[in-house]
N, CA, C and O of each residue as an XYZ file, in Angstrom:
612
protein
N       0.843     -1.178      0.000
C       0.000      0.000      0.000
C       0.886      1.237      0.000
O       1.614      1.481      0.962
N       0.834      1.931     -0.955
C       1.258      3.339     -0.867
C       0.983      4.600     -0.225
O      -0.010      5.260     -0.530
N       1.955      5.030      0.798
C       2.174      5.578      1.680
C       1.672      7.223      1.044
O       2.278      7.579      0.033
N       0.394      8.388      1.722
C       0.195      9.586      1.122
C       1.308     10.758      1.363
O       1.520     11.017      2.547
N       1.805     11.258      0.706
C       2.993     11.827      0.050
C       2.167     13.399      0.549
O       1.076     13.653      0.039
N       2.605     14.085      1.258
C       2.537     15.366      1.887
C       2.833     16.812      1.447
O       3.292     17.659      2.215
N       2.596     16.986      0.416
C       3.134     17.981     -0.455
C       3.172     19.866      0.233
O       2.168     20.000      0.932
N       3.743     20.776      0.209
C       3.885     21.966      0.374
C       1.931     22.321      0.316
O       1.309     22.042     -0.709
N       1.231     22.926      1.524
C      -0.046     23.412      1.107
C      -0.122     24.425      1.584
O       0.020     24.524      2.803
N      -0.361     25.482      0.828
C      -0.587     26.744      0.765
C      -1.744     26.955      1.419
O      -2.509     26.001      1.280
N      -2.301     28.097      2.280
C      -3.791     28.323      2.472
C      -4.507     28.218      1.532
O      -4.155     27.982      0.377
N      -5.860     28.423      2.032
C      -6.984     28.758      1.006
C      -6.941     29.359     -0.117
O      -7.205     28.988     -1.261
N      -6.441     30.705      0.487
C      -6.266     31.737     -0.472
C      -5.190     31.482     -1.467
O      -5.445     31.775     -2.635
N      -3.907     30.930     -1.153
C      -3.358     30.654     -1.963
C      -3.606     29.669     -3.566
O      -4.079     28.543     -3.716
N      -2.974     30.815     -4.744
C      -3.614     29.646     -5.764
C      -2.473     29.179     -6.069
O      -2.559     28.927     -7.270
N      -1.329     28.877     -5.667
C      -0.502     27.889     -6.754
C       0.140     26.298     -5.557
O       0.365     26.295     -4.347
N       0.223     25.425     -6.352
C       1.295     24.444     -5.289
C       2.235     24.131     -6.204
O       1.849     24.039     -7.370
N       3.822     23.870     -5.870
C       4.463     23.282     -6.389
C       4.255     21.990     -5.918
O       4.142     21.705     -4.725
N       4.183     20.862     -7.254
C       4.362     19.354     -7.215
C       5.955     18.861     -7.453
O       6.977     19.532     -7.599
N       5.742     17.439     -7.430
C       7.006     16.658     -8.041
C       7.640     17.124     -9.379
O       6.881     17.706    -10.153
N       8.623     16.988     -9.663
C       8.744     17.045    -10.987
C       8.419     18.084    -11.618
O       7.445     17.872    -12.341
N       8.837     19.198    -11.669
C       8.731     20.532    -11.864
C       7.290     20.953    -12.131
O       7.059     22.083    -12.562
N       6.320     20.081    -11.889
C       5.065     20.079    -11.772
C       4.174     21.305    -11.430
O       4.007     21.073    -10.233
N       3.499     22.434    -11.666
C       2.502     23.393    -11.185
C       1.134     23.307    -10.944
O       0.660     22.773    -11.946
N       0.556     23.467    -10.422
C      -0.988     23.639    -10.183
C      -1.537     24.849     -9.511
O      -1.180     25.334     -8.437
N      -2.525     25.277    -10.381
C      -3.063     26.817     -9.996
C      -4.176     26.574     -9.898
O      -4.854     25.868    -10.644
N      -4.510     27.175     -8.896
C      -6.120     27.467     -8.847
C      -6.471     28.846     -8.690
O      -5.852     29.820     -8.261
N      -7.903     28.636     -9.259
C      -8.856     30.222     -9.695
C     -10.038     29.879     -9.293
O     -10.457     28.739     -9.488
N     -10.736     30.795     -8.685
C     -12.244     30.635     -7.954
C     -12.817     30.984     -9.252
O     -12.202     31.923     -9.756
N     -13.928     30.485    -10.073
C     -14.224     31.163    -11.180
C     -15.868     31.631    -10.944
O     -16.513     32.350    -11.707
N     -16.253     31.137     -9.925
C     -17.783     31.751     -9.275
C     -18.481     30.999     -9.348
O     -19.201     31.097     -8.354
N     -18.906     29.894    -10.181
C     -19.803     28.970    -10.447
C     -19.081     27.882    -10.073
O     -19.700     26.944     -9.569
N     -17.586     27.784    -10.248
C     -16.766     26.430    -10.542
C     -15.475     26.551    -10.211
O     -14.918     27.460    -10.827
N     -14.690     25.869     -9.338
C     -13.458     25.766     -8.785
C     -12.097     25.345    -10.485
O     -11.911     24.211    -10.926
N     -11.633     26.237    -10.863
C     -10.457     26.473    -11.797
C      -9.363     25.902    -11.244
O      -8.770     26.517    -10.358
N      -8.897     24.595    -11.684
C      -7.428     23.840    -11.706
C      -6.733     23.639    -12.627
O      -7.188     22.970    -13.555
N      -5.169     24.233    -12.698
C      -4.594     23.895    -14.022
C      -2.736     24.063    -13.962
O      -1.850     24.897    -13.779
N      -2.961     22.629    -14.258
C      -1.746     22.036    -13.899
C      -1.030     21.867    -14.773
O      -1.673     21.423    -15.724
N       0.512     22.032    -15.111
C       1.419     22.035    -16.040
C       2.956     21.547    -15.243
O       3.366     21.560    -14.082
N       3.612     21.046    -16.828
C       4.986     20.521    -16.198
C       5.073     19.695    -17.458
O       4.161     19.443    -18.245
N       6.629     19.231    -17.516
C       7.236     18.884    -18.840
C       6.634     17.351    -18.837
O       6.327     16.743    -19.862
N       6.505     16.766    -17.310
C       6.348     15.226    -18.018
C       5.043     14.790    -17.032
O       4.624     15.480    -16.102
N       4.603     13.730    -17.376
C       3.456     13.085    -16.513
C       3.569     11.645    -16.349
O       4.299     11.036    -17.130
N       2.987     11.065    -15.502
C       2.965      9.862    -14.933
C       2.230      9.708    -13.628
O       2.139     10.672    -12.868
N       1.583      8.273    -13.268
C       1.184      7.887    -12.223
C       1.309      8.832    -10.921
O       0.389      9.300    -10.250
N       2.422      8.954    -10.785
C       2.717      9.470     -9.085
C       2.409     11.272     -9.501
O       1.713     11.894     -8.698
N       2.817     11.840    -10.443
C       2.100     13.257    -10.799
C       1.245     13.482    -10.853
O       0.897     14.439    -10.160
N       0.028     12.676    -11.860
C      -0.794     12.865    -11.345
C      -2.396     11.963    -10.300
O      -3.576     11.628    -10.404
N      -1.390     11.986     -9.513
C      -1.777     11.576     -8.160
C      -1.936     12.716     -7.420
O      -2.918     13.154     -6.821
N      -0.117     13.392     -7.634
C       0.029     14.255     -7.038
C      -0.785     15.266     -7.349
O      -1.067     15.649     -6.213
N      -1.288     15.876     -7.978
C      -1.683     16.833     -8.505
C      -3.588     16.509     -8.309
O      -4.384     17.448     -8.266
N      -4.032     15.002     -8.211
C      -5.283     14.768     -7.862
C      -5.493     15.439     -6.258
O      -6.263     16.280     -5.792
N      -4.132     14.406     -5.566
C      -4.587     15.305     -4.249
C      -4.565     16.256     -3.427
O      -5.200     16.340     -2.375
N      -3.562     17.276     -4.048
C      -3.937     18.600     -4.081
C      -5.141     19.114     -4.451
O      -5.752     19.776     -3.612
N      -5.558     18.968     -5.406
C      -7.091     18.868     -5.711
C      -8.202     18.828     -5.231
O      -9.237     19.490     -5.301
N      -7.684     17.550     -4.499
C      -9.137     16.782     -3.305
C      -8.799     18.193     -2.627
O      -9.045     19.261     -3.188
N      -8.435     18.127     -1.847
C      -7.441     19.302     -0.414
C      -8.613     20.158     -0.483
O      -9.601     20.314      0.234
N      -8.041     20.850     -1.973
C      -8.814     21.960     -2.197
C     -10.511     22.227     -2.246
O     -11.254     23.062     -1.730
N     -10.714     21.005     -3.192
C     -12.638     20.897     -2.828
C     -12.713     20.886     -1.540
O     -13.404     21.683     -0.905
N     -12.126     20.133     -1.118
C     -12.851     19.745      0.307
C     -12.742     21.040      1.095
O     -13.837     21.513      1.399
N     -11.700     21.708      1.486
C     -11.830     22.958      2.030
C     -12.233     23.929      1.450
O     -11.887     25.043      1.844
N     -13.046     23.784      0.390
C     -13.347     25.464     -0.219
C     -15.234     24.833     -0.670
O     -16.031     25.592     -1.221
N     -15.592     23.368     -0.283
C     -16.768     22.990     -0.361
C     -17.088     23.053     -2.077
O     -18.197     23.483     -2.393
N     -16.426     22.760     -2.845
C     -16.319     22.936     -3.963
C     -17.433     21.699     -4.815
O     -17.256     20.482     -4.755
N     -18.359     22.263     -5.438
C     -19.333     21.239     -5.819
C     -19.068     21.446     -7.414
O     -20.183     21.305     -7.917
N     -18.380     21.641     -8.173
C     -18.297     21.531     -9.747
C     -16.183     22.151     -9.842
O     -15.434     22.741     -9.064
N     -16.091     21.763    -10.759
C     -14.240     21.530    -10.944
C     -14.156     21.403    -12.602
O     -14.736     20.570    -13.298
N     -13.283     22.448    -13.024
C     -12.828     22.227    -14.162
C     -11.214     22.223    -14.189
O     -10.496     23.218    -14.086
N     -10.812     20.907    -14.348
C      -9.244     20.789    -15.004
C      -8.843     20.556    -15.729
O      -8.967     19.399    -16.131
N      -8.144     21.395    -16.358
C      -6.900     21.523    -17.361
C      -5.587     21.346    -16.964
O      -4.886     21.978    -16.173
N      -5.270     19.870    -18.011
C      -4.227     19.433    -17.768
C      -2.722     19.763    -19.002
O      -2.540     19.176    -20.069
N      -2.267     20.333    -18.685
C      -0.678     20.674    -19.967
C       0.309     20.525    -19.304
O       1.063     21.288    -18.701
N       0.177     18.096    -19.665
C       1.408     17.722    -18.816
C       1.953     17.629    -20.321
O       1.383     17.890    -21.380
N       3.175     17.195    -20.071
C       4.202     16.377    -21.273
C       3.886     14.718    -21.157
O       3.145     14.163    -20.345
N       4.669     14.129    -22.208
C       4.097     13.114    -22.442
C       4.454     11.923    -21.200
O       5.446     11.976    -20.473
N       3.694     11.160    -21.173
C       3.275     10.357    -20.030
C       4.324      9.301    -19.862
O       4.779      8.847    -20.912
N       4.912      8.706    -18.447
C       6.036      7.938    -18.750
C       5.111      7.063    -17.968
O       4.066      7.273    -17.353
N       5.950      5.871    -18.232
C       5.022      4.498    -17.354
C       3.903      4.056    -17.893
O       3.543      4.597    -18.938
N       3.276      3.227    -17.456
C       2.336      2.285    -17.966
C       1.119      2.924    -17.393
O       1.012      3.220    -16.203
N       0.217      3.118    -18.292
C      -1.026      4.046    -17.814
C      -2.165      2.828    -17.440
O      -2.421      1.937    -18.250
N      -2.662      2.897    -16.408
C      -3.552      1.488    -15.786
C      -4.638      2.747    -15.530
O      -4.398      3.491    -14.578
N      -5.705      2.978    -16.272
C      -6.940      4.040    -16.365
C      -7.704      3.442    -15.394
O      -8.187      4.163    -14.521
N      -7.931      2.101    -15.381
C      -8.800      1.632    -13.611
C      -8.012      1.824    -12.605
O      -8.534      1.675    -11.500
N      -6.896      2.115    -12.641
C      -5.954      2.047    -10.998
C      -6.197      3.819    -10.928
O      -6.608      4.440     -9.948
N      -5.870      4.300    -12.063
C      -5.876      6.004    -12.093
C      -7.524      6.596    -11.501
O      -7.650      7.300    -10.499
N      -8.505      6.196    -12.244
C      -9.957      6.444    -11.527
C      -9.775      6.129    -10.321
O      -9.429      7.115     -9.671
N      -9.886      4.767     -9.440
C     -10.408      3.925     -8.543
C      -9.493      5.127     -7.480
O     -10.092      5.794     -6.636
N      -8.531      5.200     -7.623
C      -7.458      6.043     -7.022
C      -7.648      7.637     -6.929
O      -7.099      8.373     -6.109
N      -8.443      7.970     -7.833
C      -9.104      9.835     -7.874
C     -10.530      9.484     -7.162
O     -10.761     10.163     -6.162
N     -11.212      8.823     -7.413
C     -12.523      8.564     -6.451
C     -12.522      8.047     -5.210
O     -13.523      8.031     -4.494
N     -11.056      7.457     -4.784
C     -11.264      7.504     -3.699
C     -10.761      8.783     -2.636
O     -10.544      8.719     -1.426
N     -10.685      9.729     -3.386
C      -9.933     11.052     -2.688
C     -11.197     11.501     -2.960
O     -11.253     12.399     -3.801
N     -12.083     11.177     -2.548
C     -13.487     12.208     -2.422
C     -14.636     13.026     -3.278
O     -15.492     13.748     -2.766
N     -14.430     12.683     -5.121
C     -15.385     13.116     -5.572
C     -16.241     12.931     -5.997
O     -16.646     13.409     -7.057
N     -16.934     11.966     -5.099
C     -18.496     11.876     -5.443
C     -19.377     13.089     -5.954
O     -19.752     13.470     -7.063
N     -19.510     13.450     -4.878
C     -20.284     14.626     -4.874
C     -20.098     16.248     -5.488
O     -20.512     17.306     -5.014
N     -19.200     15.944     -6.896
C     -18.960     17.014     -7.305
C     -18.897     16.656     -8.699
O     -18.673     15.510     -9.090
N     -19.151     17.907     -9.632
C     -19.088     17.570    -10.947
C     -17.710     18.275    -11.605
O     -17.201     19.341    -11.261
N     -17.312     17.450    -12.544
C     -15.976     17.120    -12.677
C     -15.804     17.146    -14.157
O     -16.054     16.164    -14.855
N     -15.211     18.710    -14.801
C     -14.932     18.272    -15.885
C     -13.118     18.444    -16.250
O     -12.276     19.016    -15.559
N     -12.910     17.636    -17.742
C     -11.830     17.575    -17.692
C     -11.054     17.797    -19.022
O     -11.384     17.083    -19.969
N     -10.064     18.703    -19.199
C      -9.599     18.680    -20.425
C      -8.224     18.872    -20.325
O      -7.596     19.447    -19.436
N      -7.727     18.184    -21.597
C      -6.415     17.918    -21.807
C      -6.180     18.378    -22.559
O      -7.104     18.625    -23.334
N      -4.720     18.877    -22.949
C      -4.210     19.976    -24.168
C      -4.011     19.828    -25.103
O      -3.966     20.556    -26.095
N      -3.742     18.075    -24.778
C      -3.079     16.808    -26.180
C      -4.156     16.209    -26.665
O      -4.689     15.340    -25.974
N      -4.758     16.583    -28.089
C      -5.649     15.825    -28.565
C      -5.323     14.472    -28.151
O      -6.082     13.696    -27.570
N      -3.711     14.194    -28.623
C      -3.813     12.872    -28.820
C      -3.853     11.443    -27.498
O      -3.847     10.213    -27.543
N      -3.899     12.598    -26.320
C      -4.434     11.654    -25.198
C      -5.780     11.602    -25.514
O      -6.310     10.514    -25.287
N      -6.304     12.254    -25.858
C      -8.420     11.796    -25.691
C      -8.817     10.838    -25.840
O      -9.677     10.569    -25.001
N      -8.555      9.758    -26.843
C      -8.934      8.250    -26.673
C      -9.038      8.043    -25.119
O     -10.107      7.990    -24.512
N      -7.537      7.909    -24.436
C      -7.250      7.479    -23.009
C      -8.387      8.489    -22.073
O      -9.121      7.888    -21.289
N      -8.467      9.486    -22.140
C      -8.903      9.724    -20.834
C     -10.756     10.086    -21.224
O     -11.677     10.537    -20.544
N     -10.651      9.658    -22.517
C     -12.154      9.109    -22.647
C     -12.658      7.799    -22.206
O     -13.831      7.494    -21.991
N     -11.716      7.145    -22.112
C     -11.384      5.794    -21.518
C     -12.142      5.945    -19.712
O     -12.996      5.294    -19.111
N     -11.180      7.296    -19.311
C     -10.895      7.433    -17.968
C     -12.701      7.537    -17.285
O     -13.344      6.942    -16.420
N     -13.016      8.911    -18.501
C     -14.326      9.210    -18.333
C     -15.467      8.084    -18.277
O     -16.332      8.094    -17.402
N     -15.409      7.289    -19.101
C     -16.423      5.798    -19.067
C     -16.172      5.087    -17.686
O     -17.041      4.565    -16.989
N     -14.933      5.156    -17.440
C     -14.596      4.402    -16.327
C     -15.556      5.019    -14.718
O     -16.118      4.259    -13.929
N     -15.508      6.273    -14.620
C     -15.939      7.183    -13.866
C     -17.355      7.077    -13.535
O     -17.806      6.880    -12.407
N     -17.944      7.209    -14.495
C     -19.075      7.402    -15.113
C     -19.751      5.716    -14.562
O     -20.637      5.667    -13.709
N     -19.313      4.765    -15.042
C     -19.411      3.575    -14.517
C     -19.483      3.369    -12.731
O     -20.089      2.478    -12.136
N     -18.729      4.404    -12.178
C     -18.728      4.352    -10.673
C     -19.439      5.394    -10.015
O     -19.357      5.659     -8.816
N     -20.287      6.090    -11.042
C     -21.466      6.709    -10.479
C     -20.618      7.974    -10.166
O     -20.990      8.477     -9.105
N     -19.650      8.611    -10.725
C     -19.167      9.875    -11.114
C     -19.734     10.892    -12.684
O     -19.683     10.594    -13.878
N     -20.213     12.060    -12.021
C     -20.441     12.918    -12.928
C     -19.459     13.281    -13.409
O     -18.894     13.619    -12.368
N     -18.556     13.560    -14.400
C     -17.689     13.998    -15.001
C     -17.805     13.630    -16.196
O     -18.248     12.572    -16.644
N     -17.215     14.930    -16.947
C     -16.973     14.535    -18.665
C     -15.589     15.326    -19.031
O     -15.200     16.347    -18.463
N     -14.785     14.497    -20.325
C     -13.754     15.405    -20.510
C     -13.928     16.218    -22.121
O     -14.594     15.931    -23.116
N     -13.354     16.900    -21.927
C     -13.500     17.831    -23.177
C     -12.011     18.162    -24.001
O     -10.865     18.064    -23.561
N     -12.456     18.567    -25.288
C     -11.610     19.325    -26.107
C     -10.897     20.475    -25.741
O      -9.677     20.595    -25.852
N     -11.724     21.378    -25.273
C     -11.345     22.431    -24.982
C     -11.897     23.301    -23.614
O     -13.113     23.167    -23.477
N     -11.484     23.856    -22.944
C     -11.986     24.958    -21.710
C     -13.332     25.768    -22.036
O     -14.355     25.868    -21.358
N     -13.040     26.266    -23.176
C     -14.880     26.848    -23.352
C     -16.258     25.522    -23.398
O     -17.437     25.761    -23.140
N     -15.730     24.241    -23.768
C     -16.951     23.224    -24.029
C     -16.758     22.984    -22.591
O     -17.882     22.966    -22.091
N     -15.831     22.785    -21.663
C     -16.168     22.182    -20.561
C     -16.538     23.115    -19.454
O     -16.965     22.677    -18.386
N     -16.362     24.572    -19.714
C     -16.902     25.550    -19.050
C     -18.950     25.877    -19.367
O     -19.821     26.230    -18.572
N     -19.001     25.631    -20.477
C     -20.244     25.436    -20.815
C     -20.798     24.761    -20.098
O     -21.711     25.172    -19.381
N     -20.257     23.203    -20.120
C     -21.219     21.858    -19.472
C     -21.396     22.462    -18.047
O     -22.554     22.593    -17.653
N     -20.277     22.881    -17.154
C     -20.532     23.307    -15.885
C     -21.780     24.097    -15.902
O     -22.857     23.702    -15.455
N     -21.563     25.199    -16.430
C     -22.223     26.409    -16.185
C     -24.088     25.976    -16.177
O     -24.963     26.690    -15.687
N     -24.321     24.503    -16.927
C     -25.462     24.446    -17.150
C     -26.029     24.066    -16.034
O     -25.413     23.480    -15.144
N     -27.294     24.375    -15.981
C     -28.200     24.439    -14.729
C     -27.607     25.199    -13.385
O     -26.436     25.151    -13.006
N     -28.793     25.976    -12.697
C     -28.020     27.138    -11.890
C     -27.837     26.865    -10.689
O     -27.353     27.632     -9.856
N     -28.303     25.468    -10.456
C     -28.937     24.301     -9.074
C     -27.019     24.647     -8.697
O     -26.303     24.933     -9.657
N     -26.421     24.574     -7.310
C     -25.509     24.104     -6.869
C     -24.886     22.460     -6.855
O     -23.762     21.963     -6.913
N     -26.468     21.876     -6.729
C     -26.470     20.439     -6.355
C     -26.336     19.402     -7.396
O     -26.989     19.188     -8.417
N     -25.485     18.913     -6.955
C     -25.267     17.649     -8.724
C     -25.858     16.937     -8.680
O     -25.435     15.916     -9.223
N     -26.941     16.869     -8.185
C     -27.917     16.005     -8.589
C     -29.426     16.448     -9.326
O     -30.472     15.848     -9.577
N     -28.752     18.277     -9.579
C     -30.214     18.711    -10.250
C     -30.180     18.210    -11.355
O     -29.197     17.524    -11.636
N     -30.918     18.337    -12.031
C     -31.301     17.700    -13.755
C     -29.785     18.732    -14.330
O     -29.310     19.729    -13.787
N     -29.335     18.016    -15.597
C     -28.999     18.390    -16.439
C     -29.047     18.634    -17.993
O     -29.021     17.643    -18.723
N     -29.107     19.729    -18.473
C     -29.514     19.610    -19.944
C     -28.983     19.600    -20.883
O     -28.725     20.731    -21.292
N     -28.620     18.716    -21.562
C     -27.145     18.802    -22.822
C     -27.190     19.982    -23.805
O     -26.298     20.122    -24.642
């Protein structure tokens, strides 16, 4: 079992953390939806882990019920296991929040469309997107706080 890795945490107010691996993550209150966006030359398993649970941290102390992340890692080292990567972000707490997600690299979208089915399968709201304006859209829809109000495509 892997031991949770304690990273530098800034207050509330603070928006940036440094991760592993020259790794960044910023956050922006955007009013409707908690803004995460993480960058660094390379990615893998333990990054973003790292960078999930900074994440959690943050919903959880800022009561955060909708999340949009943008991810502009470099290309991925290691063996990508998309059920160990979900099972492992849901268990850091986001049920109860809606979760969208976009990546910079078209050419990951197969995979973390992958990720999304997987999610979705465990009774997670989340979808990933092309771009920051489509996944800022999906948030923005319906004015309910609660993820469980109706949604309208």
């Amino acid at each position: 079992m892997q031991e949770a890795v304690n990273y530098s945490q800034p207050p509330i107010e603070s928006a940036v953390y440094e991760l592993p691996h020259n790794t960044q993550l910023v956050f922006e209150d955007r009013g409707s939806y908690l803004y995460a966006e993480v960058s660094g030359p390379n990615d893998s398993f333990e990054i973003s882990m790292a960078y999930w649970m900074a994440i959690a941290e943050q919903v959880h102390l800022r009561g955060t019920r909708r999340l949009l992340v943008l991810e502009r890692l470099g290309q991925y080292h290691g063996e990508r296991d998309m059920t160990l990567m979900i099972d492992s972000i849901i268990a850091l707490g986001f049920e109860n929040v809606r979760v969208a997600f976009v990546d910079a690299f078209v050419e990951d979208f197969p995979i973390v469309e992958q990720g999304e089915i997987l999610a979705m399968e465990r009774g997670i709201e989340g979808r990933v997107f092309g771009s920051v304006q489509e996944a800022d859209r999906w948030l923005r829809i319906g004015a309910s706080d609660h993820v469980d109000a109706p949604i309208d495509p």
